[in-house]
CSV table of C-alpha atoms in Angstrom, one decimal:
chain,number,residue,atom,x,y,z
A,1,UNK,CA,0.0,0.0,0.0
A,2,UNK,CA,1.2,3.8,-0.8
A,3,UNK,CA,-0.3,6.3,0.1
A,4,UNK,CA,2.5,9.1,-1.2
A,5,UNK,CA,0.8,12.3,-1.8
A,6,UNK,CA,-2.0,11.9,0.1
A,7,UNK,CA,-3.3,14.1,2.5
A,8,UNK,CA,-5.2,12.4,6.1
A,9,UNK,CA,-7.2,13.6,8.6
A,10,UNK,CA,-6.9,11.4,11.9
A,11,UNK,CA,-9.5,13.2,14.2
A,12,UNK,CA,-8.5,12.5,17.6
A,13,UNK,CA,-5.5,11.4,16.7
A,14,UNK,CA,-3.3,12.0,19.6
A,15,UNK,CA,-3.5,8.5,21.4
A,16,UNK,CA,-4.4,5.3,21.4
A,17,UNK,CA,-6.3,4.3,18.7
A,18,UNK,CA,-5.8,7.8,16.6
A,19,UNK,CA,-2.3,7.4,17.7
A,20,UNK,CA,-1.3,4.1,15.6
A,21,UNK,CA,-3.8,5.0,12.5
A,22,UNK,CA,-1.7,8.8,12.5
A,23,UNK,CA,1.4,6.8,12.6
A,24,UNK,CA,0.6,3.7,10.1
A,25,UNK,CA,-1.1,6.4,7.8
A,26,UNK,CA,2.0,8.3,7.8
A,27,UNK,CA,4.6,5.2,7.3
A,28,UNK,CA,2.8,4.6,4.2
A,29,UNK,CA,3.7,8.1,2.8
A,30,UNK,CA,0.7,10.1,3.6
A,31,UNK,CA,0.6,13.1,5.0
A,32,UNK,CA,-1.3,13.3,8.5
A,33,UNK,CA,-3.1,15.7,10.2
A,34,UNK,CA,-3.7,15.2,13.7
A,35,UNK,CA,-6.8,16.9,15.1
A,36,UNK,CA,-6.6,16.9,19.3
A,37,UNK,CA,-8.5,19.0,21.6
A,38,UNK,CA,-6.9,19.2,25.1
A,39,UNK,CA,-3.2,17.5,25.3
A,40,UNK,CA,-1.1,19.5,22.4
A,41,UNK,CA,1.5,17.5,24.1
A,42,UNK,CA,0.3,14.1,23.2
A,43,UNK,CA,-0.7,15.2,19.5
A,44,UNK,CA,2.8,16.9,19.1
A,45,UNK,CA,4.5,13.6,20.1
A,46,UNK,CA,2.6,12.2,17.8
A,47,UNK,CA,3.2,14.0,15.2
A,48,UNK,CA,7.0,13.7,15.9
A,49,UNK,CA,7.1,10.4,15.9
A,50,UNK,CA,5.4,10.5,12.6
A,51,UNK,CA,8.0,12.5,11.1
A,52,UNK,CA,11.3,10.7,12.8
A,53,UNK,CA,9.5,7.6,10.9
A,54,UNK,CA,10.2,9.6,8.1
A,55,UNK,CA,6.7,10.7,7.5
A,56,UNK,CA,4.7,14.2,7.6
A,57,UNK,CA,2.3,15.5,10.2
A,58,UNK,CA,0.8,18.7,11.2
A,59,UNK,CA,-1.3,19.0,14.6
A,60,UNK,CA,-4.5,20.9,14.4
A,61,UNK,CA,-6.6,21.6,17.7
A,62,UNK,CA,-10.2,22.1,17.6
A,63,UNK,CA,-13.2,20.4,19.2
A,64,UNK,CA,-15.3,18.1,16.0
A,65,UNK,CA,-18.6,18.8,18.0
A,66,UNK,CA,-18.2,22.2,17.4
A,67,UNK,CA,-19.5,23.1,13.7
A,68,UNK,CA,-18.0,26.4,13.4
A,69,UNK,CA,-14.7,25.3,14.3
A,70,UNK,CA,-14.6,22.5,12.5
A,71,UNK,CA,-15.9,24.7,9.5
A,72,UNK,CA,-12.5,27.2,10.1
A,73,UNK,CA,-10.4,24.2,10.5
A,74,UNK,CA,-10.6,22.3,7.4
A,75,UNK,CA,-10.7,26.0,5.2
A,76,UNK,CA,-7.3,26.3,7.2
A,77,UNK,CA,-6.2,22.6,6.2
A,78,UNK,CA,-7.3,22.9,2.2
A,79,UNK,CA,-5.3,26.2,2.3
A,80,UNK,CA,-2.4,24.7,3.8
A,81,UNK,CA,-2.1,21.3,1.4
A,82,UNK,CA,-4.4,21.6,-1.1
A,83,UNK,CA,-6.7,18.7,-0.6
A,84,UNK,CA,-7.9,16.5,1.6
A,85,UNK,CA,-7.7,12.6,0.3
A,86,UNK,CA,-8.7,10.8,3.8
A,87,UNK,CA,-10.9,11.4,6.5
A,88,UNK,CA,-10.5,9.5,9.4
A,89,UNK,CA,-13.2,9.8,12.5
A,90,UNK,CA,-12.2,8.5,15.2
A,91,UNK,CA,-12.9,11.1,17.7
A,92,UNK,CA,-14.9,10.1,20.6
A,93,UNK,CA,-15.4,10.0,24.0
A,94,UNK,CA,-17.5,7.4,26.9
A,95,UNK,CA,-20.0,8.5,29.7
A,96,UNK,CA,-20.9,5.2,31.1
A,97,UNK,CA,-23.7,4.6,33.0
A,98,UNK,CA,-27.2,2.7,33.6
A,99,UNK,CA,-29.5,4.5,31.4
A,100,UNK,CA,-32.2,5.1,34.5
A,101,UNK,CA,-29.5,7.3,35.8
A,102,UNK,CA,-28.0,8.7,32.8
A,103,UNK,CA,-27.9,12.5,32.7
A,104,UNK,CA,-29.1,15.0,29.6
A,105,UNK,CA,-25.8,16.1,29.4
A,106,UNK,CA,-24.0,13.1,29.3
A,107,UNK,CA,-26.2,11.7,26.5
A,108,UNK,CA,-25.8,14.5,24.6
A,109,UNK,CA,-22.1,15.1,25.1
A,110,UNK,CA,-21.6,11.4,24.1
A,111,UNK,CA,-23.9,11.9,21.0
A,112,UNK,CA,-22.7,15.4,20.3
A,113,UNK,CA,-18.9,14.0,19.9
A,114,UNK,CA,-19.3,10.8,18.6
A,115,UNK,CA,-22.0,11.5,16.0
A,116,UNK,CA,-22.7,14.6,15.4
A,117,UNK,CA,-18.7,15.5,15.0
A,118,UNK,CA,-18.4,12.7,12.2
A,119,UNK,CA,-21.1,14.9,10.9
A,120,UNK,CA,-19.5,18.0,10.5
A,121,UNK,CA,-16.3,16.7,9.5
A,122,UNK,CA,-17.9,14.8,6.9
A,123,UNK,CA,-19.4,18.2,5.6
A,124,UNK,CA,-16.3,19.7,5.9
A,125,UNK,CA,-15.0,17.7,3.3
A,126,UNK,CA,-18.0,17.0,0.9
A,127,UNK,CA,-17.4,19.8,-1.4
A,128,UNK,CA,-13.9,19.6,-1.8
A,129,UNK,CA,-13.9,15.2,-2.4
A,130,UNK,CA,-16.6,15.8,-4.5
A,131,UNK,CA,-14.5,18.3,-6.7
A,132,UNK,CA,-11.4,16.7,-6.7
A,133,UNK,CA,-13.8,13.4,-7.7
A,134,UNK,CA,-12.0,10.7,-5.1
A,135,UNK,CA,-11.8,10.3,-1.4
A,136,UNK,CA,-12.1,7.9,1.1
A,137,UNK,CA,-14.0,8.8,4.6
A,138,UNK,CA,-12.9,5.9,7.5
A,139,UNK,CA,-15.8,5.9,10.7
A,140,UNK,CA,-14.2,4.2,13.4
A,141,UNK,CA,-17.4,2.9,15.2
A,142,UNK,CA,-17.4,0.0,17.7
A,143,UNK,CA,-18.4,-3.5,18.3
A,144,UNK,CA,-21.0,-1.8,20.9
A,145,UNK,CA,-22.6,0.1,17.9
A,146,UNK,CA,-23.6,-2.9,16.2
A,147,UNK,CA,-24.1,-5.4,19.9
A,148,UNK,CA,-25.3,-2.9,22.4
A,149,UNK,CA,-23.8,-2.9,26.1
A,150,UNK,CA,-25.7,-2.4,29.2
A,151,UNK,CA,-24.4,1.0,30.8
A,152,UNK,CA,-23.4,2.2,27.3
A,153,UNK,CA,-26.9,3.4,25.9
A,154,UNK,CA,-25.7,6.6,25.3
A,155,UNK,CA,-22.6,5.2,23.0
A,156,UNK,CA,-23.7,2.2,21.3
A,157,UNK,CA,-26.6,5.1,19.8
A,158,UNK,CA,-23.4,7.1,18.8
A,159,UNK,CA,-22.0,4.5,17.4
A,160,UNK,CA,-24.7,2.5,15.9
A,161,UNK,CA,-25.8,6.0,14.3
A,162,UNK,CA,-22.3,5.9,12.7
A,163,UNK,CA,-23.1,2.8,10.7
A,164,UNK,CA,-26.2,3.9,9.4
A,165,UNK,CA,-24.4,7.4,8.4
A,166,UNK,CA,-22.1,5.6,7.0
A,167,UNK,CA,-24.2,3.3,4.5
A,168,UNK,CA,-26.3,6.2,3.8
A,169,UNK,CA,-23.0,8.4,2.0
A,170,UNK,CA,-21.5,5.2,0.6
A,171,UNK,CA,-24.6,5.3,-1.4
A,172,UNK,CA,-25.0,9.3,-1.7
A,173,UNK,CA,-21.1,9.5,-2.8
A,174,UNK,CA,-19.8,6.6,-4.8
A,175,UNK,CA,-20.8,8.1,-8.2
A,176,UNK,CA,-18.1,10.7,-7.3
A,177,UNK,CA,-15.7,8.1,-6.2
A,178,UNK,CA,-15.8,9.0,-2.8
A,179,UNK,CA,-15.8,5.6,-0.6
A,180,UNK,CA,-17.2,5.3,2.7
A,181,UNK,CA,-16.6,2.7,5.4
A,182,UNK,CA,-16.2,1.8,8.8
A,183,UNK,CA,-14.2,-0.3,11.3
A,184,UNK,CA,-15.3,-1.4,13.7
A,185,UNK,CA,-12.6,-2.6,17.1
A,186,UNK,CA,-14.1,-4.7,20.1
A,187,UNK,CA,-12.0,-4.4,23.5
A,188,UNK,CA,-8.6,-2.4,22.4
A,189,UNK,CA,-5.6,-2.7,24.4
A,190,UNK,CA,-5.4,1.0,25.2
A,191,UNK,CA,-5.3,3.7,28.2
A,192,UNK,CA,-8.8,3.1,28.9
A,193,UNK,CA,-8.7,-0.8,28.9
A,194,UNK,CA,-5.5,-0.9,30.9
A,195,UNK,CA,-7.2,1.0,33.5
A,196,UNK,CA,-9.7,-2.1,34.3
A,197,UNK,CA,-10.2,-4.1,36.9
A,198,UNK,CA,-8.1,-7.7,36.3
A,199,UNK,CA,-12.1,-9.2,37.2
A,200,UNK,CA,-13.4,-6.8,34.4
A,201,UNK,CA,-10.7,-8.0,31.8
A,202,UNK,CA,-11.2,-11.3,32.9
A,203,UNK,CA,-15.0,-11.3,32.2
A,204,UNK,CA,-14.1,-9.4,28.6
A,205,UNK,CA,-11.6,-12.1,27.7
A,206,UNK,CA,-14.1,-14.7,28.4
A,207,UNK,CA,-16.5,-13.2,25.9
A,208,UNK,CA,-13.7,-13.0,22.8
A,209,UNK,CA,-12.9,-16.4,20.9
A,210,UNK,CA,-9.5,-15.5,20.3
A,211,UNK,CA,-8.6,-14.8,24.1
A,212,UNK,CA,-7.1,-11.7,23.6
A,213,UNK,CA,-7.8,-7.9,23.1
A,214,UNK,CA,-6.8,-7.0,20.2
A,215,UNK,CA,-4.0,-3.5,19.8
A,216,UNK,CA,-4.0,-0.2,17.9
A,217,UNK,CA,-2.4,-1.2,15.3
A,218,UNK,CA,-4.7,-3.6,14.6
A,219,UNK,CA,-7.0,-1.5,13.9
A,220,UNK,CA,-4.8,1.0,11.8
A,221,UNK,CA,-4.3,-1.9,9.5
A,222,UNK,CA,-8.1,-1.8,8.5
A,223,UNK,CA,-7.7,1.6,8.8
A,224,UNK,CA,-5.2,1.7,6.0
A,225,UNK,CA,-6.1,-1.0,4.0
A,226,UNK,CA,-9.5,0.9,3.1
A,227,UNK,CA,-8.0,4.1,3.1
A,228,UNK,CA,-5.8,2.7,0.3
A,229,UNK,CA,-6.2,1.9,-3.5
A,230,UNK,CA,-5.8,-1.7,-2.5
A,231,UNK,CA,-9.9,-0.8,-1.1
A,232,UNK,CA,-10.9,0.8,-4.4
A,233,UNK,CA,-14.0,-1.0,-4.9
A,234,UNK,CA,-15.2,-1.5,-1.5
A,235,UNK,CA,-17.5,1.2,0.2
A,236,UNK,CA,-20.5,1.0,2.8
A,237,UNK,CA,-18.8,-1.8,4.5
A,238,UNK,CA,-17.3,-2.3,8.2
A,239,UNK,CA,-14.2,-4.4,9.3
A,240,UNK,CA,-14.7,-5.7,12.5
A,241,UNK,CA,-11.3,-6.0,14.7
A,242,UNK,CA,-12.6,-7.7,17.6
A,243,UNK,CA,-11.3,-11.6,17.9
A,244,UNK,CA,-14.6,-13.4,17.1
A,245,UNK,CA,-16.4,-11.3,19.8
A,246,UNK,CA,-18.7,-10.7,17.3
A,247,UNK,CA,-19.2,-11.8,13.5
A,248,UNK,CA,-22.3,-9.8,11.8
């Protein structure tokens, strides 16, 4: 795969899972920008480490739930390089909790990130894919989206509303050879997941046929294999990196 000359867009792509798809995106010759919201530190490292691997990054902060800035931020990215080839949205954010209990603001932060900043990043770069006649848009959605997880009502709507987005464009956009597709990771050894109980994991493992959770750069593989030529003829489909947890 080469992706030389191709500009990406890895929203939250500071750490963990945004991390290793700004880094594998990168290694293959693209160059990444890395959208981050509160740690510049994490997104600069990132971004150097993309470089040292003898790749080009950029860091650019702004929140994708926020339509205006979103709006200003990919004018500033098209006037910096261009175009915009790849749009990864990975950006998101958990506020678990039994639905009985579940605050407004929670359910609407969780939506407003997850969902609604796909959205607007999506319509950032219509206009311009659409010109230019070729794209690819990657949704990183989640096992939960298409399962469901009690104390995750609140995300598994995010997430499941990301697959339907999803299908919807692949249809709307393939006559202008724009693709559109998802992956979809189960339990990810990242920060969060490292921060579980050894009962919790223990219970997770149990559920996965493989008997292990899977990495980051597991996921950047599918990541990068459909933002690739190699994925040229593939769009409204999801890749689901979870160990047999679950096949659908």
């Amino acid at each position: 795969m080469d992706l030389t000359g191709k500009v990406a867009v890895v929203t939250g792509g500071s750490r963990g899972i945004g991390k290793a798809v700004s880094l594998r995106l990168g290694g293959l010759g693209a160059t990444v920008v890395i959208n981050y919201v509160s740690r510049p530190d994490a997104a600069q490292e990132t971004a150097d480490q993309v470089v040292k691997a003898g790749g080009k990054a950029a860091v650019y902060q702004f929140n994708v739930a926020d339509s205006a800035a979103v709006e200003h931020a990919f004018k500033k990215i098209l006037e910096d390089y261009g175009h915009i080839d790849i749009l990864v949205n990975n950006a998101g954010i958990t506020r678990d909790g039994l639905f009985m209990k579940m605050k407004e603001e929670d359910w609407d932060l969780v939506l407003d990130t997850n969902l609604k900043g796909a959205f607007n990043c999506i319509k950032a770069v219509n206009r311009p894919m659409m010109k230019q006649r070729a794209g690819s848009i990657i949704n990183i959605t989640s096992v939960i989206g298409f399962a469901g997880n009690a104390g995750q009502a609140n995300y598994a709507a995010a997430k499941a509303g990301l697959v339907g987005l999803t299908r919807s464009l692949a249809k709307e956009l393939a006559s202008r050879n724009i693709r559109v597709n998802g992956v979809a990771p189960g339990y990810i050894d990242t920060d969060m997941t490292r921060d579980l109980a050894d009962s919790v994991k223990e219970i997770i493992l149990n559920e996965i046929p493989m008997k292990s959770m899977g990495s980051a750069d597991d996921v950047a593989a599918a990541v990068a294999f459909l933002a690739s030529d190699e994925a040229r003829y593939i769009t409204g489909q999801f890749i689901h990196v979870n160990g047999g947890m679950f096949m659908g």
